[in-house]
Short mmCIF file of C-alpha atoms and ligand atoms in Angstrom, two decimals:
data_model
loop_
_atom_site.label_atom_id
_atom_site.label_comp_id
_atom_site.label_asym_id
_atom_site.label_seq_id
_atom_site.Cartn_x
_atom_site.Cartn_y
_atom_site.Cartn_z
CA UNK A 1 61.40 -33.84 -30.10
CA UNK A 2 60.05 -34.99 -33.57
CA UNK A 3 59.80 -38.06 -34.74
CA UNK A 4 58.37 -39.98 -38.31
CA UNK A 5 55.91 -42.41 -38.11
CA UNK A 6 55.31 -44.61 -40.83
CA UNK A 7 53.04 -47.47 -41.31
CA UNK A 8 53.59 -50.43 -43.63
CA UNK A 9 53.06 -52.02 -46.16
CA UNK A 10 51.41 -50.09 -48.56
CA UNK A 11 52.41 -49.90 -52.39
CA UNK A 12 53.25 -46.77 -53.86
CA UNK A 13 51.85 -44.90 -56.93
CA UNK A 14 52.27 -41.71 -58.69
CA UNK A 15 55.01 -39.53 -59.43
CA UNK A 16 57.43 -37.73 -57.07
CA UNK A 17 59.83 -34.84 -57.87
CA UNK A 18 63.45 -34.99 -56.88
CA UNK A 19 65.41 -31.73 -55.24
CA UNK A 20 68.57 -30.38 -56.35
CA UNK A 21 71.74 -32.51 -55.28
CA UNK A 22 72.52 -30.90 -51.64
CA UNK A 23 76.27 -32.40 -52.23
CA UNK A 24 76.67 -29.66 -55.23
CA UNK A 25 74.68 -26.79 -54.10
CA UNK A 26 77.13 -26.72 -50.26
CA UNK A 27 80.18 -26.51 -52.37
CA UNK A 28 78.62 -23.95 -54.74
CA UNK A 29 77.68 -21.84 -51.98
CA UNK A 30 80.56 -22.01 -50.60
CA UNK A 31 82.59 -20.93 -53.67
CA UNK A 32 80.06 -18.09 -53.93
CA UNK A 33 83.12 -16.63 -51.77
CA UNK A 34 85.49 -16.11 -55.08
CA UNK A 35 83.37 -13.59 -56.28
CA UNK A 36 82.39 -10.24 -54.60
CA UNK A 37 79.19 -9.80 -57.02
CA UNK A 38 75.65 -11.04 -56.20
CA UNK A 39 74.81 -14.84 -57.39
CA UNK A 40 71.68 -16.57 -57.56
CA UNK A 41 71.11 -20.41 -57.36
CA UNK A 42 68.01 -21.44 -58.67
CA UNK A 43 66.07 -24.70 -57.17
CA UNK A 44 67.81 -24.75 -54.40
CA UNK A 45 66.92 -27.68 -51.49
CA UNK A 46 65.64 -26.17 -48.13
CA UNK A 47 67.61 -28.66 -45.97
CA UNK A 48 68.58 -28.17 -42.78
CA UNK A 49 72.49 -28.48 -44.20
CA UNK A 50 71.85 -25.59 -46.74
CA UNK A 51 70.70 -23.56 -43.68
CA UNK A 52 73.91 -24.03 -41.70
CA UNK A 53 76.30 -23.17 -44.32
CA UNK A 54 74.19 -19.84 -45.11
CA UNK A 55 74.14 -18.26 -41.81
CA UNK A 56 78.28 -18.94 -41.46
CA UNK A 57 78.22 -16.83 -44.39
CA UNK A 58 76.16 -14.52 -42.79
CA UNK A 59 78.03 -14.43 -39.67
CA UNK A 60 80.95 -13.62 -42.06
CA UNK A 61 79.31 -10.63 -43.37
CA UNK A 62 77.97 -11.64 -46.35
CA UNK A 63 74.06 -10.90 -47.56
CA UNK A 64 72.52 -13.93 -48.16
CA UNK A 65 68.59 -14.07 -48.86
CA UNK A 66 66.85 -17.80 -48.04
CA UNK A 67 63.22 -16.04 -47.69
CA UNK A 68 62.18 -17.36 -51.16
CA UNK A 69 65.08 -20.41 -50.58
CA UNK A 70 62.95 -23.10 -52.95
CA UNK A 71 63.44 -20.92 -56.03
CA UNK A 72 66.25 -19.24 -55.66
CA UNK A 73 69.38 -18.29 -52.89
CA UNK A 74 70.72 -14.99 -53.61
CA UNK A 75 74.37 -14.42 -52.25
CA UNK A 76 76.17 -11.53 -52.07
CA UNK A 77 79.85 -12.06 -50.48
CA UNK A 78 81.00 -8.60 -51.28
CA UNK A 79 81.12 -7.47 -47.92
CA UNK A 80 82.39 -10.59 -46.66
CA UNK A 81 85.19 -9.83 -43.59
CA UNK A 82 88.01 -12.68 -42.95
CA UNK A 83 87.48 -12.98 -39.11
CA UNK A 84 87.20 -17.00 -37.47
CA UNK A 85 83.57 -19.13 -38.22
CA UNK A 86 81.42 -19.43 -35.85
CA UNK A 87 82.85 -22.61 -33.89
CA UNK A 88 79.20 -23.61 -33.39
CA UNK A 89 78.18 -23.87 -36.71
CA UNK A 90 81.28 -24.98 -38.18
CA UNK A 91 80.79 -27.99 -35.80
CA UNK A 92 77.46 -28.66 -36.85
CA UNK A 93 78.53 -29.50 -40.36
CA UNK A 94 81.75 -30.96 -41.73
CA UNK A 95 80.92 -29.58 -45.34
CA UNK A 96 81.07 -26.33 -43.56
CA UNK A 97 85.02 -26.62 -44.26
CA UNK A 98 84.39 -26.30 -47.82
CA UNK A 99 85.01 -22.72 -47.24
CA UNK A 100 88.77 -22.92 -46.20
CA UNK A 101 89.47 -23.25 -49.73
CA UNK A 102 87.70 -20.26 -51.05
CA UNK A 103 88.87 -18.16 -47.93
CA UNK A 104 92.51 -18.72 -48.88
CA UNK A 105 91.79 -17.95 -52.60
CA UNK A 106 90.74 -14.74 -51.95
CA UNK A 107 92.13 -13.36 -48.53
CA UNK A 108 95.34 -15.42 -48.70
CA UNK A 109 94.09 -16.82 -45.03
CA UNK A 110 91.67 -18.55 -43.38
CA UNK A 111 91.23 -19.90 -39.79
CA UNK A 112 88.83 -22.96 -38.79
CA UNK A 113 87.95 -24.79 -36.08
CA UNK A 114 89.05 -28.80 -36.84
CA UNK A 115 86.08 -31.08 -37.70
CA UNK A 116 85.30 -33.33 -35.25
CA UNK A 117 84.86 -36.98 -36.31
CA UNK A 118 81.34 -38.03 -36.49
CA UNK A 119 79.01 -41.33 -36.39
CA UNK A 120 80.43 -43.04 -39.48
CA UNK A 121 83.89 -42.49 -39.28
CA UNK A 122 86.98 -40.68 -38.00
CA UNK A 123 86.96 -38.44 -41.09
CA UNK A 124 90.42 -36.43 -41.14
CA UNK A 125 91.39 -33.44 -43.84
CA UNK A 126 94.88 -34.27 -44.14
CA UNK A 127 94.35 -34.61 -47.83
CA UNK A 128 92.98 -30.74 -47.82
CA UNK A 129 95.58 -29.89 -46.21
CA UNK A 130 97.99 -31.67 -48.51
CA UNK A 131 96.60 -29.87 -51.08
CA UNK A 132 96.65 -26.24 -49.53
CA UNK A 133 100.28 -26.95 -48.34
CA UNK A 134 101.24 -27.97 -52.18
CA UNK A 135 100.01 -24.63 -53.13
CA UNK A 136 102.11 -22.45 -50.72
CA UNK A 137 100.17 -22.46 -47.83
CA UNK A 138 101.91 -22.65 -44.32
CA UNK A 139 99.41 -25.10 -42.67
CA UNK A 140 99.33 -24.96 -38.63
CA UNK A 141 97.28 -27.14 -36.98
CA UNK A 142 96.74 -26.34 -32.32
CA UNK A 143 94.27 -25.90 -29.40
CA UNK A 144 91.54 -27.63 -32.32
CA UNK A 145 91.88 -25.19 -35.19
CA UNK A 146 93.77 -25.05 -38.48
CA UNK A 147 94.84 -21.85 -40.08
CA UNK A 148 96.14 -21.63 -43.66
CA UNK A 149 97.97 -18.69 -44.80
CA UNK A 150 99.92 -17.59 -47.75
CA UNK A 151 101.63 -14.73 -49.08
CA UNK A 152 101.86 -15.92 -53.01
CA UNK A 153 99.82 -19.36 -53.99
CA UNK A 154 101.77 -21.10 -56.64
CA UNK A 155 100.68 -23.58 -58.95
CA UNK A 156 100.99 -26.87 -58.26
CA UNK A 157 100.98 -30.96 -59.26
CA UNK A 158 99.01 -32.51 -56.59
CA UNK A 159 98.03 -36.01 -56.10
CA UNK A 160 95.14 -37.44 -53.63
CA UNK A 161 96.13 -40.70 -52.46
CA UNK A 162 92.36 -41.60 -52.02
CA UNK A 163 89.61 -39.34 -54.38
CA UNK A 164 88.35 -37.33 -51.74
CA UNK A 165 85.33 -35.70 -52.84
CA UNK A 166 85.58 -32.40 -50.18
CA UNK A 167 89.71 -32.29 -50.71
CA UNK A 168 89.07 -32.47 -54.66
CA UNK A 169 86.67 -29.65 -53.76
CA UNK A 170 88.44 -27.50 -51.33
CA UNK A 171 92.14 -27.71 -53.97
CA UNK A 172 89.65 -26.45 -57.22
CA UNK A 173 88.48 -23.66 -55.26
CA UNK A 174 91.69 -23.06 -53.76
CA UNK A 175 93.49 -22.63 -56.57
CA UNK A 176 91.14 -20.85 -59.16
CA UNK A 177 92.96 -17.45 -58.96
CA UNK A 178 96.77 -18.96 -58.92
CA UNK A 179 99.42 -17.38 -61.60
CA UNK A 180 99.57 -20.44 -63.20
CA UNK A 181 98.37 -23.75 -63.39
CA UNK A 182 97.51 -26.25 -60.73
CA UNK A 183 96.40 -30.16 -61.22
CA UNK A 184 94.82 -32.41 -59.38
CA UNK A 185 95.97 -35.90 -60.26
CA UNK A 186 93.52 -38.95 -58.60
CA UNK A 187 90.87 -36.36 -57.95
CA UNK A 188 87.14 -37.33 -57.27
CA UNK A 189 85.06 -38.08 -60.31
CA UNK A 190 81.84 -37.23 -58.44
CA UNK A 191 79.04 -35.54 -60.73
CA UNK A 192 78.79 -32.90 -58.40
CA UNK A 193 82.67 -31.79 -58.47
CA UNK A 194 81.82 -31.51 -62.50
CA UNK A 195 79.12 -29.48 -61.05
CA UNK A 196 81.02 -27.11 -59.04
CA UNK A 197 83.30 -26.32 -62.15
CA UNK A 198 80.73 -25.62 -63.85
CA UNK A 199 79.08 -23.15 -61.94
CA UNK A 200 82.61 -21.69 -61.59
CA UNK A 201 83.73 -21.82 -65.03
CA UNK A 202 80.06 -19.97 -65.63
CA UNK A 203 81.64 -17.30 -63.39
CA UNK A 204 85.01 -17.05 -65.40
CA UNK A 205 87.00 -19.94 -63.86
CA UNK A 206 89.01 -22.45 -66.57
CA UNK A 207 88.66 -25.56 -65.13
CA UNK A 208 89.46 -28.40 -67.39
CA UNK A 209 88.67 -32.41 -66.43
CA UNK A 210 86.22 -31.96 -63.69
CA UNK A 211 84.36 -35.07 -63.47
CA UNK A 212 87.32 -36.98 -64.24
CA UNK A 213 90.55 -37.99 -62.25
CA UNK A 214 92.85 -35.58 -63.88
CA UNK A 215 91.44 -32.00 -63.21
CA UNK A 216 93.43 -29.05 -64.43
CA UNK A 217 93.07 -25.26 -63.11
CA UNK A 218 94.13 -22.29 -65.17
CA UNK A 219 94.35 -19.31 -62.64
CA UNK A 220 92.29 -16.20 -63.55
CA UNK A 221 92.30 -12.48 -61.82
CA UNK A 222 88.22 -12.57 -60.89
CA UNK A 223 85.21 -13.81 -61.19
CA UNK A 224 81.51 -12.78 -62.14
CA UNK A 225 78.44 -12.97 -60.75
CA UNK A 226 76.17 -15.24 -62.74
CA UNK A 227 72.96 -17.62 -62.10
CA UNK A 228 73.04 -21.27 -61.45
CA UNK A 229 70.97 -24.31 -61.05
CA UNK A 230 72.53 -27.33 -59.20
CA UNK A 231 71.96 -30.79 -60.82
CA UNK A 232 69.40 -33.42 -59.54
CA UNK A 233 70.01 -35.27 -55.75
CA UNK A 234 71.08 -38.87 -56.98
CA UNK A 235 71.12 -39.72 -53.96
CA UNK A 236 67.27 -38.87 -53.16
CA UNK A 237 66.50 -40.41 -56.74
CA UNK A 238 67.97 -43.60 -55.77
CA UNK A 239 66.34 -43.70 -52.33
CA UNK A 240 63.05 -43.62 -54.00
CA UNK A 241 64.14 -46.23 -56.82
CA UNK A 242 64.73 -48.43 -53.62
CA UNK A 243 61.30 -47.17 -52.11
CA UNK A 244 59.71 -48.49 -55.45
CA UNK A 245 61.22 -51.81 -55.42
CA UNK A 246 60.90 -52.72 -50.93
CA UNK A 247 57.42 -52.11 -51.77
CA UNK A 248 56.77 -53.69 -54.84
CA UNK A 249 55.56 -50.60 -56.69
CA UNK A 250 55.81 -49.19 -59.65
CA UNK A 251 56.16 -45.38 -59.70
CA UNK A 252 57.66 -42.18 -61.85
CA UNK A 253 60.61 -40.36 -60.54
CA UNK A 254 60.96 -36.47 -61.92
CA UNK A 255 64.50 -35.10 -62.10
CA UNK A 256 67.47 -37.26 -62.99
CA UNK A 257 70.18 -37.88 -65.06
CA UNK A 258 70.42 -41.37 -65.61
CA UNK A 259 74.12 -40.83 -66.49
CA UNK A 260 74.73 -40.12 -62.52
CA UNK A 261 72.32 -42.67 -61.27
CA UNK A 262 73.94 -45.57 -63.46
CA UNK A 263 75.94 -47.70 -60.59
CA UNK A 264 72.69 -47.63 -58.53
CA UNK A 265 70.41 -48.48 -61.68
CA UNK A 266 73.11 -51.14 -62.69
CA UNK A 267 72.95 -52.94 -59.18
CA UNK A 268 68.87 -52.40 -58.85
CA UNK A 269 68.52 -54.15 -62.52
CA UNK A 270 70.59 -56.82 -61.52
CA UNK A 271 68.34 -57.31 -58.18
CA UNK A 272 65.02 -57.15 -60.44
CA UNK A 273 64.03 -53.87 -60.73
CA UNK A 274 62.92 -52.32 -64.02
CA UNK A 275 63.30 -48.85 -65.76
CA UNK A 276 62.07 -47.67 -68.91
CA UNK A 277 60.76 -44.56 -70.59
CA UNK A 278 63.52 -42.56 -69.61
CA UNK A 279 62.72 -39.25 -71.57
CA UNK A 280 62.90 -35.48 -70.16
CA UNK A 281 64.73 -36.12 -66.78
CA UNK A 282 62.01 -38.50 -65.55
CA UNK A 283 61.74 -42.57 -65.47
CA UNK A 284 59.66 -44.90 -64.53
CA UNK A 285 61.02 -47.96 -61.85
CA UNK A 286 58.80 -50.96 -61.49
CA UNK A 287 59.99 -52.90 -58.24
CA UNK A 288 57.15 -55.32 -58.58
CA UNK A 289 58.97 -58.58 -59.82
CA UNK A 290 60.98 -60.69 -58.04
CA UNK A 291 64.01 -60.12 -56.33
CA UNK A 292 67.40 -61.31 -56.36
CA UNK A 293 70.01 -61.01 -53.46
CA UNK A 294 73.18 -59.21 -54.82
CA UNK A 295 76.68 -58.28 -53.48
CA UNK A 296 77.67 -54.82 -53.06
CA UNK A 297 80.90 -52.33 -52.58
CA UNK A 298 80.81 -49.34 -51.74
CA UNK A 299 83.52 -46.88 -53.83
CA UNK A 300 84.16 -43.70 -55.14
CA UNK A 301 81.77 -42.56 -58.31
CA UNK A 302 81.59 -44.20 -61.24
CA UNK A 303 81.75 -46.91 -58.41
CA UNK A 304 78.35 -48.17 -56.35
CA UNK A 305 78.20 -45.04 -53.45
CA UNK A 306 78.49 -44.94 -49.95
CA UNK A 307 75.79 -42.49 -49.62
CA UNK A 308 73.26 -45.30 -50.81
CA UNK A 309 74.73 -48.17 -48.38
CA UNK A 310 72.38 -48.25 -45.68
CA UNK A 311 68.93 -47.95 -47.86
CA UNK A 312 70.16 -50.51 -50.39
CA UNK A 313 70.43 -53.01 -46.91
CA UNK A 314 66.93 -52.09 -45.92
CA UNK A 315 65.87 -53.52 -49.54
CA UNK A 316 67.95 -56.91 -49.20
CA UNK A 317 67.09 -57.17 -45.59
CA UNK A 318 63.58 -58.53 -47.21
CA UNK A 319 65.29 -59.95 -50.31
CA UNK A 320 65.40 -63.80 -50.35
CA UNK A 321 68.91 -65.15 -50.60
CA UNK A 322 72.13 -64.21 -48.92
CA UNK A 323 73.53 -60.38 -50.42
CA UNK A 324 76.72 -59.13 -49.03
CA UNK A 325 77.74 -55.29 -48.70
CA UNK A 326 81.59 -54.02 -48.53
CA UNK A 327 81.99 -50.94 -47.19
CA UNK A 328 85.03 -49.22 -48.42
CA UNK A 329 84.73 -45.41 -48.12
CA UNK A 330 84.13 -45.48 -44.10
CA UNK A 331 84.95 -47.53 -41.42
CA UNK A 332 82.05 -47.15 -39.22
CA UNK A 333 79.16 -46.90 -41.63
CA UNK A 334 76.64 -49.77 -40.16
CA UNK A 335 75.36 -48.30 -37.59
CA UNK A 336 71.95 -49.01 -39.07
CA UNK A 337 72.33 -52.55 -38.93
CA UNK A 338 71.26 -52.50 -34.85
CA UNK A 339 68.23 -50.87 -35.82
CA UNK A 340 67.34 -53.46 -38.78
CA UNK A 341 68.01 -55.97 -36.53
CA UNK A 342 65.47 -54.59 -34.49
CA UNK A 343 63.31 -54.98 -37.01
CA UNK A 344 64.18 -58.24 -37.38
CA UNK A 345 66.78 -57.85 -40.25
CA UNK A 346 69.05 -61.47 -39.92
CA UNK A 347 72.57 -59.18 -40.87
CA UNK A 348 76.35 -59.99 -39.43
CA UNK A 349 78.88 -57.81 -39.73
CA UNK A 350 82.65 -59.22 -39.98
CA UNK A 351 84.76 -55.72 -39.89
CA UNK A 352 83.57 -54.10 -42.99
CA UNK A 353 81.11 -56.67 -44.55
CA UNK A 354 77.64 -56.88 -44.01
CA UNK A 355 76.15 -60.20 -44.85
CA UNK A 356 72.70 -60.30 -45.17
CA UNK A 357 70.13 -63.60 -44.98
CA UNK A 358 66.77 -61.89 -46.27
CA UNK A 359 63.13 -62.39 -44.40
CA UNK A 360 59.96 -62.48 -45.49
CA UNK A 361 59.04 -59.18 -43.87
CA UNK A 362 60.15 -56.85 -41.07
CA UNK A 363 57.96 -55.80 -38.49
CA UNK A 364 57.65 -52.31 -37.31
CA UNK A 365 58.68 -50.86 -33.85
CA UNK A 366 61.12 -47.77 -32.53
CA UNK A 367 64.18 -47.17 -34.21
CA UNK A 368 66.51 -44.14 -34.66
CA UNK A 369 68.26 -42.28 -37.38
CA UNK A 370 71.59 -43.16 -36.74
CA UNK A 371 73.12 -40.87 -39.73
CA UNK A 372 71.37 -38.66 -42.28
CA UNK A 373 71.08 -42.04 -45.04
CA UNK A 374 70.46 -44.31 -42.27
CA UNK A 375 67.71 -41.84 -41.23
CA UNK A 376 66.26 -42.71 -45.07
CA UNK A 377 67.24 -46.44 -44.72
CA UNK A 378 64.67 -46.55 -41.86
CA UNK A 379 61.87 -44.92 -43.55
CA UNK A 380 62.00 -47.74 -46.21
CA UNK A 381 62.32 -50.21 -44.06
CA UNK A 382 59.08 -48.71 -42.31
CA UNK A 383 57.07 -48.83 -45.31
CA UNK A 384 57.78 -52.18 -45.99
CA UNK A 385 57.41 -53.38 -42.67
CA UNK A 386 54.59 -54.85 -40.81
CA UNK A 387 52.62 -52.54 -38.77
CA UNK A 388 54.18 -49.19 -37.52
CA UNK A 389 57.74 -47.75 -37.22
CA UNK A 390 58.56 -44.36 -35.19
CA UNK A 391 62.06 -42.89 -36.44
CA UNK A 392 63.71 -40.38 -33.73
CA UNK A 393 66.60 -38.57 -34.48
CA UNK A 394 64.95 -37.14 -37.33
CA UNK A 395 67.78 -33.75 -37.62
CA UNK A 396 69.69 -36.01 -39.63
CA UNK A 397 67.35 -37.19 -41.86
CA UNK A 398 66.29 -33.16 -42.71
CA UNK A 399 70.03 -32.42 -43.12
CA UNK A 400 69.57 -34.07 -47.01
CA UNK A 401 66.13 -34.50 -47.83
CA UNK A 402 63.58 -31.77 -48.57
CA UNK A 403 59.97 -32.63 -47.39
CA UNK A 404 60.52 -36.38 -47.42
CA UNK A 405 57.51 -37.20 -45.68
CA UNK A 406 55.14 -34.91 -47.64
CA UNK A 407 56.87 -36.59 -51.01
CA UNK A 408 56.24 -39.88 -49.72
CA UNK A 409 52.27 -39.21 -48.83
CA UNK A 410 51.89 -37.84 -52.40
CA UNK A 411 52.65 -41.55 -53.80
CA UNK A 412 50.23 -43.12 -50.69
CA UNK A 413 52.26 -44.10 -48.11
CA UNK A 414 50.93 -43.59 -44.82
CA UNK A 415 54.28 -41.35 -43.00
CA UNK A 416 53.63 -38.47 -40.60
CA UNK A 417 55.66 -36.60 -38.61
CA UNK A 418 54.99 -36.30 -34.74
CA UNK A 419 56.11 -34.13 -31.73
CA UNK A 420 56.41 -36.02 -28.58
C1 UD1 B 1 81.35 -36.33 -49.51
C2 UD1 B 1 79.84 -36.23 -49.40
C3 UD1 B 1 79.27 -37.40 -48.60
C4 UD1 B 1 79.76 -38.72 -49.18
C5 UD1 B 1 81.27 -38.73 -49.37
C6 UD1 B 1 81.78 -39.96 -50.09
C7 UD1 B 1 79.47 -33.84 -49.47
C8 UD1 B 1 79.03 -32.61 -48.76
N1 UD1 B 1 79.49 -34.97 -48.75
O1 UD1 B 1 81.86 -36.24 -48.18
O2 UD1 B 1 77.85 -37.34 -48.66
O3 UD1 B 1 79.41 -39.78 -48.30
O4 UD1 B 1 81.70 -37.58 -50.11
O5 UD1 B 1 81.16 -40.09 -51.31
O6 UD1 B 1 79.75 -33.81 -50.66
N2 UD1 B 1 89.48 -38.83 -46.23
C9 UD1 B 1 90.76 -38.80 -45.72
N3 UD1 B 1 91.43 -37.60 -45.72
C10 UD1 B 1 90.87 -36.45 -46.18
C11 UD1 B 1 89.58 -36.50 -46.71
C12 UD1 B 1 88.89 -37.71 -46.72
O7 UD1 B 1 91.28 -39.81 -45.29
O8 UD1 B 1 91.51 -35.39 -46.14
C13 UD1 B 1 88.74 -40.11 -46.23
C14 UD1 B 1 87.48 -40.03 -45.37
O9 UD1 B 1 87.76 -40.26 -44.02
C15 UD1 B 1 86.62 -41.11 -45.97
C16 UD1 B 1 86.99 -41.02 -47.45
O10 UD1 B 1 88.23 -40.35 -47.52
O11 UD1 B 1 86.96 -42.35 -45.46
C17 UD1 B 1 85.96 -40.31 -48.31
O12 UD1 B 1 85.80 -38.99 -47.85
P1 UD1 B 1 85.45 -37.78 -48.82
O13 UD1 B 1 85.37 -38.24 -50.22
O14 UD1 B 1 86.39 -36.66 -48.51
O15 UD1 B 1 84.00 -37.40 -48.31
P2 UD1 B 1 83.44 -35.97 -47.97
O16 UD1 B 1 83.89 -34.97 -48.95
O17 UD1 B 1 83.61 -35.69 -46.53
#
């Protein structure tokens, strides 16, 4: 078993370099499925997540190369047969249903094992399903598999009653080679669904509105091979925005668009964090003033996300002042808070608010990586903390964050990994 040490407090200085966003480059991957031609993403993240979703293609028949993975993935679905996924794998990775869509697109059928629920909430596809049934689909659902079929996919008016980022996802890919047109009404606003269209509109697709909540889908016969590199990780920028400011450091953060990263800048500002120079994808974050508790909610993009919950808590957790977090987006995302209180976080949760009295410091000792952000949430609590914290669980944290612990020795923090 492997584990991450880390040993506090130390400030942190330099410049780190942020991966491409692993929540666009599963969805591109899996719409390299459309198109029977060879693709090649460039900068794409070796994560453990990427891995998973390239050898069910594999297992599906289609060449994909990882050897040279952190420059480019080159896919080739041409040979791609439409027999079951591999239960195993599919299992391993909710994202993994990301190819139902695609599957139905282009043989008209797909079969899946059902995603089980996992540690921060029950999860469910109905709105996927919703969508594919909208579309013509006859939707079964028995013995822990769904199957989609259809004869003739017609285009369709179809409205999410939440902005589900995969369902928004699944419905584009779904429909790209429909006679006619299909829209998406409520649809996730996510940068990385305008992403997706825009690797597939780079293909041939005419996808109109991505990135907003109306998207529109012109159907086309096929689509081309092409070339493609994801956009930047947000969600690894604003982890080490957060690393910056828990250790009162100033440092430089290559690869973002501060366009994306605004609800996460917006709420850091109004804690006492500075940017500036923000020129050629980088900026600099000085967390070395004071800082101010501040309430939070989670919500779909442009709102403050989810996916940066548990490592903003790890900040106020040592914030003086009372800060309260709302989780909206799922119902059983605090599992971190038992291992911050280990720490000696002072947090109560009432259903889904946190409330948070900040200490002077937390103090190092064994905690676990509860899910793949809470995995991050306990890093920065470790480098901040008095004397020396040993993560286990660490699978989750590699799931969505390339070389984490090499990134973070390159701006001086003491983190190693260990097998016991
Ligand atoms: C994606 C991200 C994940 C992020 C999440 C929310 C990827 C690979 N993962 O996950 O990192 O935390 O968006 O920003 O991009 N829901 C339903 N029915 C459905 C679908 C979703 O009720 O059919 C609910 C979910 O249970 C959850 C909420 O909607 O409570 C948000 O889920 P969704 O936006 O679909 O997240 P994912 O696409 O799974």
């Amino acid at each position: 078993m492997e584990k991450i040490v880390v040993k506090g407090v130390k400030q942190l200085k330099g410049e780190v370099d942020i991966s491409s966003a692993k929540n666009s480059i599963l969805p591109i991957i899996a719409a390299t499925i459309l198109c029977p031609e060879p693709i090649i993403i460039e900068n794409a993240p070796r994560l453990e997540d990427v891995e998973v979703i390239c050898r069910l293609l594999s297992e599906l028949n289609c060449d994909v190369d990882i050897s040279d993975i952190s420059n480019k993935l080159i896919i080739d679905t041409k040979n791609m047969v439409e027999m079951d996924a591999n239960e195993e794998l599919m299992r391993k990775m909710r994202a993994s249903f990301l190819i139902m869509g695609p599957m139905l697109a282009r043989f008209g059928y797909c079969k899946l094992s059902l995603p089980g629920g996992c540690n921060i909430g029950s999860r469910p596809i109905d709105l996927h399903l919703k969508g594919f049934k909208l579309l013509g689909a006859e939707v079964k659902t028995d013995h822990g598999f769904v199957e989609v079929k259809a004869k003739k996919m017609v285009g369709s008016r179809i409205y999410l009653d939440f902005p589900s980022v995969g369902a928004t996802e699944n419905i584009i890919m779904a429909s790209i080679f429909i006679d006619g047109v299909t829209i998406i009404e409520n649809a996730a606003e996510e940068p990385e669904i305008w992403d997706l269209a825009q690797f597939l509109n780079k293909m041939g697709a005419k996808i109109e509105g991505a990135g907003f909540g109306k998207i529109t889908i012109t159907g086309v016969r096929s689509l081309k091979g092409t070339v493609y590199t994801p956009i930047y990780d947000r969600i690894e920028a604003g982890t080490f925005m957060i690393a910056a400011a828990i250790t009162n450091s100033k440092i430089k953060i290559n690869g973002i668009n501060e366009e994306h990263l605004r609800p996460i800048i917006e709420k850091l500002k109004e804690c006492g964090v500075n940017f500036s120079d923000y020129k050629n994808n980088s900026i600099i974050v000085d967390g070395t003033g004071t800082k101010n508790p501040v309430d939070i909610k989670t919500l779909p993009y442009p709102g403050f996300p989810t996916d940066m919950q548990a490592q903003m808590m790890s900040l106020l957790s040592v914030v003086k002042g009372v800060s309260v977090i709302t989780e909206t987006v799922f119902e059983n995302r605090f599992m971190h808070v038992a291992e911050l209180l280990r720490m000696g976080a002072n947090i109560k949760i009432d259903g889904r608010t946190a409330i948070i009295e900040g200490i002077e410091k937390l103090t190092g000792c064994e905690v676990k990586a509860t899910d793949l952000r809470a995995g991050a949430a306990m890093i920065l609590s470790g480098l901040s903390a008095e004397g020396q914290t040993e993560i286990s669980d660490i699978y989750h944290i590699d799931r969505g964050y390339v070389n984490i612990e090499e990134k973070f020795r390159r701006l001086g923090a003491e983190i190693y990994r260990v097998t016991v």
